[in-house]
Coordinates of C-alpha atoms in Angstrom, one line a residue:
M1 CA -21.8 13.3 -6.0
T2 CA -20.7 9.9 -4.8
H3 CA -19.3 9.1 -8.3
I4 CA -17.4 12.3 -8.4
L5 CA -15.9 11.6 -5.0
L6 CA -15.0 8.0 -6.1
A7 CA -13.2 9.4 -9.2
V8 CA -11.2 11.8 -7.0
I9 CA -10.2 8.9 -4.7
Y10 CA -9.0 6.9 -7.8
L11 CA -7.0 9.9 -8.9
A12 CA -5.5 10.1 -5.4
F13 CA -4.4 6.5 -5.6
I14 CA -2.8 7.1 -9.0
S15 CA -0.9 9.8 -7.3
L16 CA 0.2 7.3 -4.6
G17 CA 1.6 5.0 -7.3
L18 CA 3.3 7.7 -9.4
P19 CA 6.4 8.2 -7.2
D20 CA 6.7 4.6 -5.9
S21 CA 9.0 3.3 -8.6
L22 CA 10.7 6.5 -9.7
L23 CA 13.8 6.0 -7.7
G24 CA 14.6 2.6 -9.3
A25 CA 14.0 4.0 -12.7
A26 CA 16.1 7.1 -12.2
W27 CA 18.9 5.8 -10.0
P28 CA 21.3 4.5 -12.8
S29 CA 21.4 8.1 -14.0
M30 CA 21.5 9.7 -10.6
Y31 CA 24.3 8.0 -8.5
G32 CA 27.1 8.9 -10.9
E33 CA 26.1 12.5 -11.0
L34 CA 25.8 12.7 -7.2
G35 CA 29.1 11.0 -6.7
V36 CA 27.9 8.1 -4.5
P37 CA 28.1 4.3 -4.8
V38 CA 25.2 2.6 -6.5
S39 CA 24.3 0.9 -3.2
R40 CA 23.2 4.3 -1.7
A41 CA 19.8 3.9 -3.3
G42 CA 19.0 1.5 -0.4
M43 CA 19.6 4.2 2.1
V44 CA 17.2 6.6 0.4
S45 CA 14.6 3.8 0.1
M46 CA 14.9 3.0 3.8
I47 CA 14.3 6.6 4.8
I48 CA 11.2 6.7 2.6
C49 CA 10.0 3.4 4.1
F50 CA 10.6 4.6 7.7
G51 CA 8.6 7.8 7.1
T52 CA 5.8 5.7 5.6
I53 CA 5.7 3.4 8.7
V54 CA 5.6 6.4 11.0
S55 CA 2.8 8.1 9.1
S56 CA 0.8 4.8 8.8
L57 CA 0.9 4.4 12.6
Q58 CA -0.3 8.0 13.1
S59 CA -3.0 7.8 10.4
S60 CA -5.8 7.0 12.8
R61 CA -5.2 10.0 15.0
L62 CA -4.8 12.3 12.0
T63 CA -7.9 11.1 10.2
S64 CA -10.0 11.2 13.3
R65 CA -8.9 14.8 13.9
F66 CA -8.9 16.3 10.4
G67 CA -10.9 13.8 8.3
P68 CA -9.8 11.7 5.3
G69 CA -10.2 14.4 2.7
R70 CA -7.8 16.9 4.4
V71 CA -5.3 14.1 5.3
T72 CA -5.3 12.9 1.7
A73 CA -4.8 16.4 0.2
A74 CA -2.1 17.3 2.7
S75 CA -0.3 14.0 2.1
V76 CA -0.3 14.4 -1.7
A77 CA 0.9 18.0 -1.3
A78 CA 3.8 16.7 0.9
T79 CA 4.7 14.1 -1.7
A80 CA 4.6 16.8 -4.5
A81 CA 6.9 19.0 -2.4
A82 CA 9.3 16.1 -1.9
L83 CA 9.4 15.2 -5.6
L84 CA 10.1 18.9 -6.5
G85 CA 12.8 18.8 -3.8
F86 CA 14.4 15.7 -5.4
S87 CA 14.4 17.6 -8.7
A88 CA 16.4 20.5 -7.2
S89 CA 18.8 18.3 -5.2
R90 CA 22.4 18.4 -6.2
S91 CA 23.9 16.2 -3.4
F92 CA 23.0 12.9 -1.7
W93 CA 22.3 14.5 1.7
Q94 CA 19.6 16.7 0.0
L95 CA 17.9 13.5 -1.3
C96 CA 17.9 12.1 2.2
L97 CA 16.3 15.2 3.5
W98 CA 13.5 15.3 1.0
A99 CA 13.0 11.5 1.4
V100 CA 11.4 12.3 4.8
P101 CA 8.3 14.1 3.5
Y102 CA 8.3 11.6 0.6
G103 CA 7.6 8.8 3.0
L104 CA 5.4 10.7 5.5
G105 CA 3.1 11.6 2.7
A106 CA 2.7 8.1 1.3
G107 CA 1.8 6.3 4.6
S108 CA -1.1 8.7 5.7
V109 CA -2.8 8.8 2.3
D110 CA -2.5 5.0 1.9
A111 CA -4.1 4.2 5.2
A112 CA -6.8 7.0 5.0
L113 CA -8.0 6.1 1.6
N114 CA -8.0 2.3 2.2
H115 CA -10.1 2.8 5.3
Y116 CA -12.5 5.2 3.6
V117 CA -13.2 2.9 0.7
A118 CA -13.4 -0.3 2.9
L119 CA -16.0 1.5 5.1
H120 CA -18.1 3.1 2.4
F121 CA -17.8 1.2 -0.9
K122 CA -18.2 -2.3 -2.2
S123 CA -15.3 -4.7 -2.5
R124 CA -15.0 -4.2 -6.3
H125 CA -14.0 -0.6 -5.7
M126 CA -11.2 -1.6 -3.4
S127 CA -9.8 -3.8 -6.2
W128 CA -10.1 -1.0 -8.7
L129 CA -8.6 1.4 -6.2
H130 CA -5.4 -0.7 -6.1
C131 CA -5.5 -1.1 -9.8
M132 CA -5.2 2.7 -10.0
W133 CA -2.0 2.4 -7.9
G134 CA -0.7 0.0 -10.6
V135 CA -1.5 2.7 -13.2
G136 CA 0.4 5.3 -11.3
A137 CA 3.3 2.8 -10.7
F138 CA 3.5 2.2 -14.4
L139 CA 3.2 5.9 -15.4
G140 CA 6.0 7.1 -13.1
P141 CA 8.9 5.2 -14.7
S142 CA 7.3 5.7 -18.1
V143 CA 7.5 9.5 -17.6
M144 CA 11.1 9.2 -16.3
G145 CA 12.1 7.0 -19.2
T146 CA 10.6 9.4 -21.7
V147 CA 12.4 12.4 -20.1
L148 CA 15.7 10.6 -20.0
A149 CA 15.4 9.4 -23.6
G150 CA 14.8 13.0 -24.6
G151 CA 18.1 14.0 -22.9
Y152 CA 16.6 16.2 -20.3
G153 CA 18.1 14.4 -17.2
W154 CA 16.6 12.8 -14.1
S155 CA 15.9 16.2 -12.5
M156 CA 13.4 17.0 -15.2
G157 CA 11.7 13.6 -14.7
Y158 CA 11.2 14.3 -11.0
R159 CA 10.0 17.8 -11.8
A160 CA 7.4 16.6 -14.2
V161 CA 6.0 14.0 -11.8
G162 CA 6.1 16.6 -9.0
L163 CA 4.1 19.1 -11.0
A164 CA 1.6 16.4 -11.8
Q165 CA 1.3 15.7 -8.0
T166 CA 0.8 19.4 -7.4
V167 CA -2.2 19.5 -9.8
L168 CA -3.6 16.4 -8.1
A169 CA -3.2 18.0 -4.7
A170 CA -5.1 21.1 -6.0
V171 CA -7.9 18.8 -7.2
L172 CA -8.1 17.2 -3.8
V173 CA -8.4 20.6 -2.1
I174 CA -11.2 21.6 -4.4
S175 CA -13.0 18.3 -3.7
L176 CA -12.9 18.7 0.1
P177 CA -16.7 19.5 0.4
L178 CA -17.5 16.1 -1.2
W179 CA -15.9 14.3 1.7
K180 CA -18.5 15.6 4.1
M181 CA -21.2 13.5 2.6
K182 CA -21.4 9.8 3.5
P183 CA -21.5 7.7 0.4
G184 CA -24.8 6.0 -0.1
N185 CA -27.0 7.9 2.4
G186 CA -26.4 11.6 1.7
K187 CA -26.0 12.5 5.4
D188 CA -23.5 15.1 6.5
R189 CA -20.8 13.2 8.4
N190 CA -19.7 16.1 10.4
E191 CA -23.2 16.8 11.5
T192 CA -23.7 13.2 12.5
E193 CA -20.5 13.0 14.5
A194 CA -21.1 16.3 16.1
G195 CA -24.5 15.0 17.3
Q196 CA -23.0 11.9 18.7
K197 CA -20.4 13.9 20.5
N198 CA -23.1 16.1 22.0
V199 CA -24.9 13.1 23.3
R200 CA -21.8 11.7 24.9
E201 CA -21.0 15.1 26.6
E202 CA -24.6 15.3 27.9
K203 CA -24.3 11.8 29.3
K204 CA -20.9 12.6 30.8
S205 CA -22.3 15.6 32.6
R206 CA -25.0 13.4 34.2
G207 CA -22.4 10.8 35.1
E208 CA -24.0 8.2 32.8
E209 CA -21.0 7.7 30.4
T210 CA -19.8 4.2 30.0
A211 CA -16.2 3.1 29.8
E212 CA -16.5 2.5 26.1
E213 CA -18.0 5.9 25.5
A214 CA -15.3 7.6 27.6
G215 CA -12.7 6.2 25.2
A216 CA -14.6 6.8 22.0
D217 CA -12.6 9.9 21.1
R218 CA -9.2 8.5 22.0
A219 CA -7.3 6.7 19.3
P220 CA -6.1 3.3 20.6
G221 CA -2.4 2.8 21.0
L222 CA -0.3 0.2 19.2
L223 CA -0.1 -2.3 22.1
E224 CA -3.9 -2.0 22.7
L225 CA -4.6 -2.7 19.0
L226 CA -2.2 -5.7 19.0
R227 CA -4.1 -7.2 21.9
I228 CA -7.3 -7.4 19.9
P229 CA -8.1 -11.0 18.7
M230 CA -6.8 -11.6 15.2
A231 CA -5.0 -8.2 15.0
R232 CA -1.5 -9.8 15.2
E233 CA -2.4 -12.3 12.6
T234 CA -3.7 -9.7 10.1
V235 CA -0.5 -7.6 10.6
A236 CA 1.6 -10.7 10.1
M237 CA -0.4 -11.4 6.9
F238 CA 0.3 -7.9 5.6
F239 CA 4.0 -8.3 6.5
C240 CA 4.3 -11.5 4.5
Y241 CA 2.3 -10.2 1.5
N242 CA 4.3 -7.0 1.0
A243 CA 7.5 -8.9 1.6
L244 CA 6.5 -11.4 -1.1
E245 CA 5.3 -8.7 -3.6
T246 CA 8.4 -6.5 -3.1
T247 CA 10.9 -9.4 -3.2
A248 CA 9.2 -10.9 -6.3
G249 CA 9.4 -7.6 -8.2
L250 CA 12.9 -6.6 -7.1
W251 CA 14.7 -9.9 -7.7
A252 CA 12.7 -11.4 -10.7
S253 CA 15.2 -10.2 -13.3
S254 CA 18.3 -11.3 -11.3
Y255 CA 16.7 -14.8 -10.8
L256 CA 16.1 -15.2 -14.5
V257 CA 19.7 -14.1 -15.4
L258 CA 21.6 -16.0 -12.7
V259 CA 19.6 -19.2 -12.6
H260 CA 17.9 -19.6 -16.0
K261 CA 20.7 -17.8 -18.0
V262 CA 18.1 -15.6 -19.7
P263 CA 19.7 -12.6 -21.4
A264 CA 19.6 -9.4 -19.3
E265 CA 17.6 -7.4 -21.7
R266 CA 15.0 -10.1 -22.0
A267 CA 14.9 -10.7 -18.3
A268 CA 14.2 -7.0 -17.7
A269 CA 11.2 -7.2 -20.0
L270 CA 9.9 -10.4 -18.5
A271 CA 10.1 -9.0 -15.0
G272 CA 7.7 -6.3 -16.0
L273 CA 5.1 -9.0 -16.6
F274 CA 4.8 -9.3 -12.8
Y275 CA 3.5 -5.8 -12.4
L276 CA 1.3 -6.1 -15.5
G277 CA -0.3 -9.1 -13.9
I278 CA -1.0 -7.2 -10.7
T279 CA -2.6 -4.2 -12.5
A280 CA -4.7 -6.4 -14.9
G281 CA -5.6 -8.8 -12.2
R282 CA -7.0 -6.0 -9.9
A283 CA -9.1 -4.7 -12.8
V284 CA -10.6 -8.2 -13.3
S285 CA -10.9 -8.8 -9.5
G286 CA -13.3 -5.8 -9.3
F287 CA -15.8 -7.8 -11.3
L288 CA -15.2 -11.1 -9.6
T289 CA -16.0 -9.6 -6.1
E290 CA -19.6 -9.5 -7.1
W291 CA -19.7 -13.3 -6.8
I292 CA -16.7 -14.2 -4.6
S293 CA -16.3 -13.1 -1.0
D294 CA -13.1 -11.3 0.3
D295 CA -11.9 -14.5 1.9
G296 CA -12.6 -16.4 -1.3
M297 CA -10.6 -13.9 -3.3
I298 CA -7.7 -14.3 -0.9
R299 CA -7.8 -18.0 -1.4
L300 CA -8.0 -17.7 -5.1
G301 CA -5.0 -15.4 -5.2
T302 CA -3.0 -17.7 -2.9
G303 CA -3.6 -20.6 -5.2
I304 CA -2.6 -18.7 -8.4
L305 CA 0.6 -17.5 -6.7
A306 CA 1.6 -21.0 -5.7
A307 CA 1.1 -22.1 -9.3
G308 CA 3.3 -19.3 -10.5
F309 CA 6.1 -20.2 -8.1
L310 CA 5.9 -23.9 -9.2
I311 CA 6.2 -22.9 -12.9
L312 CA 9.4 -20.9 -12.1
L313 CA 10.9 -24.1 -10.9
F314 CA 10.8 -25.7 -14.4
P315 CA 14.3 -26.0 -15.8
G316 CA 15.5 -23.8 -18.7
G317 CA 13.5 -20.7 -17.9
G318 CA 11.2 -21.2 -20.9
H319 CA 8.1 -20.9 -18.8
S320 CA 9.2 -17.9 -16.8
Q321 CA 6.9 -15.6 -18.8
A322 CA 3.8 -17.6 -17.6
G323 CA 5.2 -17.9 -14.1
L324 CA 5.8 -14.2 -13.5
L325 CA 2.4 -13.3 -15.1
L326 CA 0.6 -15.8 -12.8
M327 CA 2.5 -14.5 -9.8
G328 CA 1.2 -11.0 -10.6
L329 CA -2.3 -12.2 -11.1
G330 CA -2.1 -14.1 -7.8
C331 CA -1.0 -11.0 -5.9
A332 CA -3.7 -8.9 -7.4
P333 CA -6.7 -9.7 -5.2
I334 CA -5.0 -10.3 -1.9
Y335 CA -4.1 -6.8 -0.6
P336 CA -7.4 -5.1 -1.5
S337 CA -9.5 -8.0 -0.2
V338 CA -7.7 -8.0 3.2
I339 CA -8.2 -4.3 3.5
H340 CA -11.9 -4.4 2.5
S341 CA -12.7 -7.1 5.1
T342 CA -11.1 -5.1 8.0
P343 CA -14.2 -3.2 9.0
S344 CA -16.3 -6.4 9.1
R345 CA -13.6 -8.1 11.2
F346 CA -12.8 -5.4 13.7
G347 CA -15.7 -3.0 13.5
A348 CA -16.0 0.5 11.9
E349 CA -14.8 2.2 15.1
L350 CA -11.4 0.4 15.2
S351 CA -10.9 -0.3 11.5
Q352 CA -9.0 3.0 10.7
A353 CA -6.5 2.3 13.5
V354 CA -6.2 -1.4 12.5
I355 CA -5.6 -0.5 8.9
G356 CA -2.9 2.0 9.9
V357 CA -1.1 -0.8 11.8
Q358 CA -1.6 -3.1 8.8
M359 CA 0.1 -0.6 6.6
A360 CA 3.0 -0.3 9.0
G361 CA 3.4 -4.1 9.0
A362 CA 3.3 -4.1 5.2
Y363 CA 6.0 -1.5 4.9
I364 CA 8.2 -3.2 7.4
G365 CA 8.0 -6.4 5.3
S366 CA 8.8 -4.6 2.1
S367 CA 11.8 -2.8 3.8
L368 CA 13.4 -5.9 5.5
M369 CA 12.7 -9.0 3.5
P370 CA 14.0 -8.1 0.0
P371 CA 17.4 -7.2 1.4
F372 CA 17.4 -10.4 3.5
F373 CA 16.8 -12.4 0.3
G374 CA 19.8 -10.6 -1.3
F375 CA 21.9 -11.7 1.7
L376 CA 20.8 -15.3 1.3
A377 CA 21.3 -15.2 -2.5
D378 CA 24.9 -14.0 -2.0
H379 CA 25.7 -16.9 0.3
L380 CA 23.3 -19.7 -0.9
G381 CA 22.5 -18.8 -4.5
A382 CA 19.6 -17.0 -6.3
S383 CA 17.9 -20.3 -7.0
L384 CA 16.3 -19.9 -3.5
Y385 CA 14.0 -17.2 -5.1
P386 CA 10.8 -19.3 -5.6
Y387 CA 11.3 -21.2 -2.3
Y388 CA 11.8 -18.0 -0.4
L389 CA 8.6 -16.6 -1.8
L390 CA 6.8 -19.9 -1.2
V391 CA 7.7 -19.8 2.5
L392 CA 6.2 -16.3 2.8
L393 CA 3.1 -17.4 1.0
V394 CA 2.6 -20.4 3.3
V395 CA 3.0 -18.2 6.4
M396 CA 0.5 -15.7 5.0
A397 CA -2.0 -18.5 4.2
L398 CA -1.7 -19.9 7.7
M399 CA -2.4 -16.4 9.2
H400 CA -5.4 -16.1 6.9
Q401 CA -6.8 -19.4 8.2
R402 CA -6.5 -18.1 11.7
I403 CA -8.3 -14.9 10.8
I404 CA -11.3 -16.5 9.0
P405 CA -13.1 -17.8 12.2
G406 CA -12.9 -14.3 13.6
K407 CA -14.6 -12.6 10.7
H408 CA -16.9 -10.7 13.1
V409 CA -14.7 -10.4 16.2
Q410 CA -16.2 -8.6 19.2
T411 CA -13.5 -6.1 20.1
S412 CA -13.0 -4.0 23.2
L413 CA -10.2 -1.9 24.5

C-alpha cells in the first residue's frame, strides 16, 4: 500500500508542475487575442504568486484539520478548475479572476506534500518527488506547443491540461483511504491522533494539562514561528534559492543574446538546458542521498552552482551550454534537501507550519527578485546576470552555515 501511495504522491507533484510554465508558453499567442500589452503577463503571474503565498501560510491549519490527502485532492481540483477557466476566458479580467484559484491550489498542495514526504519517507524520495515536478513542468509547455502547432489555439492547450488535472484530482479522491495509513508501520493515523487527543482531554479535565499540551491543537502563528531558532534563516534560504532559480530560468536566454550575442533561436534552446539539468539532477540525487546527508547535498549543489556561474563569465558564450547545464544540476539537490531536513531541525510537530512559511518565503523570492534583476539590467546591463545570481547563492550559503549547528533545535512556542 505504501508504494501505491507514493506513486499517487508522485502523480500529484507532476500535476503541480504541469501548469507552472503554461503561461509563459502560451502568452505570445494570448496577449494579442485578448487586446492587452505583452507586459500584462506579469500581472497575472503576480496574482498567481500571491494566491500561492496565502495558501502556503494557511497550509498548516488546513492540513491539521483535513489531512494531507484531502488538502492535496482539493488543491489539484482547484487548479483544474482554474485551468478550465483560463481556457474559457475571453478577456484579461477573466484571466485575473481565474488566477486566484490557480495560485491558491498550488501553495497548499506544495506545502502539504513536501511535509508528508519529509516526515514519512527517505531523502531519496524527496529528490524524486521534485524530479516529478520537473516532468510536469516539461510536459505542460510541450502539450501547449503541440496544440498550438496543430492550429487549435491556446484555449485548447489550457483545456487539455485542465482535463488532465481533473483526472488526477479524481485519482487523488479515490486514493484518500491510503492516506490514513502511516507509511512504514501500518498504523491508522486517525486512530492514533484520536487516542492522543482523548489522553489530552482526560488530563485537561483533571487539571494536569501542561502548557505545551494545551497548545498542541493550535497551529502556531507566523510571528511565533519566526521566533524559533533558525526559522528566519531557513526562510531566507528559501527566498534566495527560489529567487536564484526563477531569475536564472527567466533571464538565461536574454543574457546569452544581449551579452554573448548568441542567436535568439539558439539561446532559447540553450536556456532549456537549465531545466533539463534540474530534472536530471534530481533523478540522480535520489540515489546519492543514500550516501550523502541532506546538508552534504546542499553543499554539493552550492559548489556546482558556483562553477556554473563562473563558466558563464567566460567570453564569447561558447561555454554557455555547460554553464547552464551545471547551474541546473547545482539547483537540483538544494530545494528537496532543505525540505527533507526540516522535521529533524524543528520537530515533527512544527515541521508542517515551518514548511508552509518556507514555501511562502520561496514564492516571495520568485515573485520579487526576477523583476528586480530586469530593472537592474535596464539601467546597468544584462552582464550583471551571473554576479546577481552569485550574490543570491552566497547569501543562501551563509544562511545554511547558520542552520547547520541547529540541526536538532529544541523548539517551544
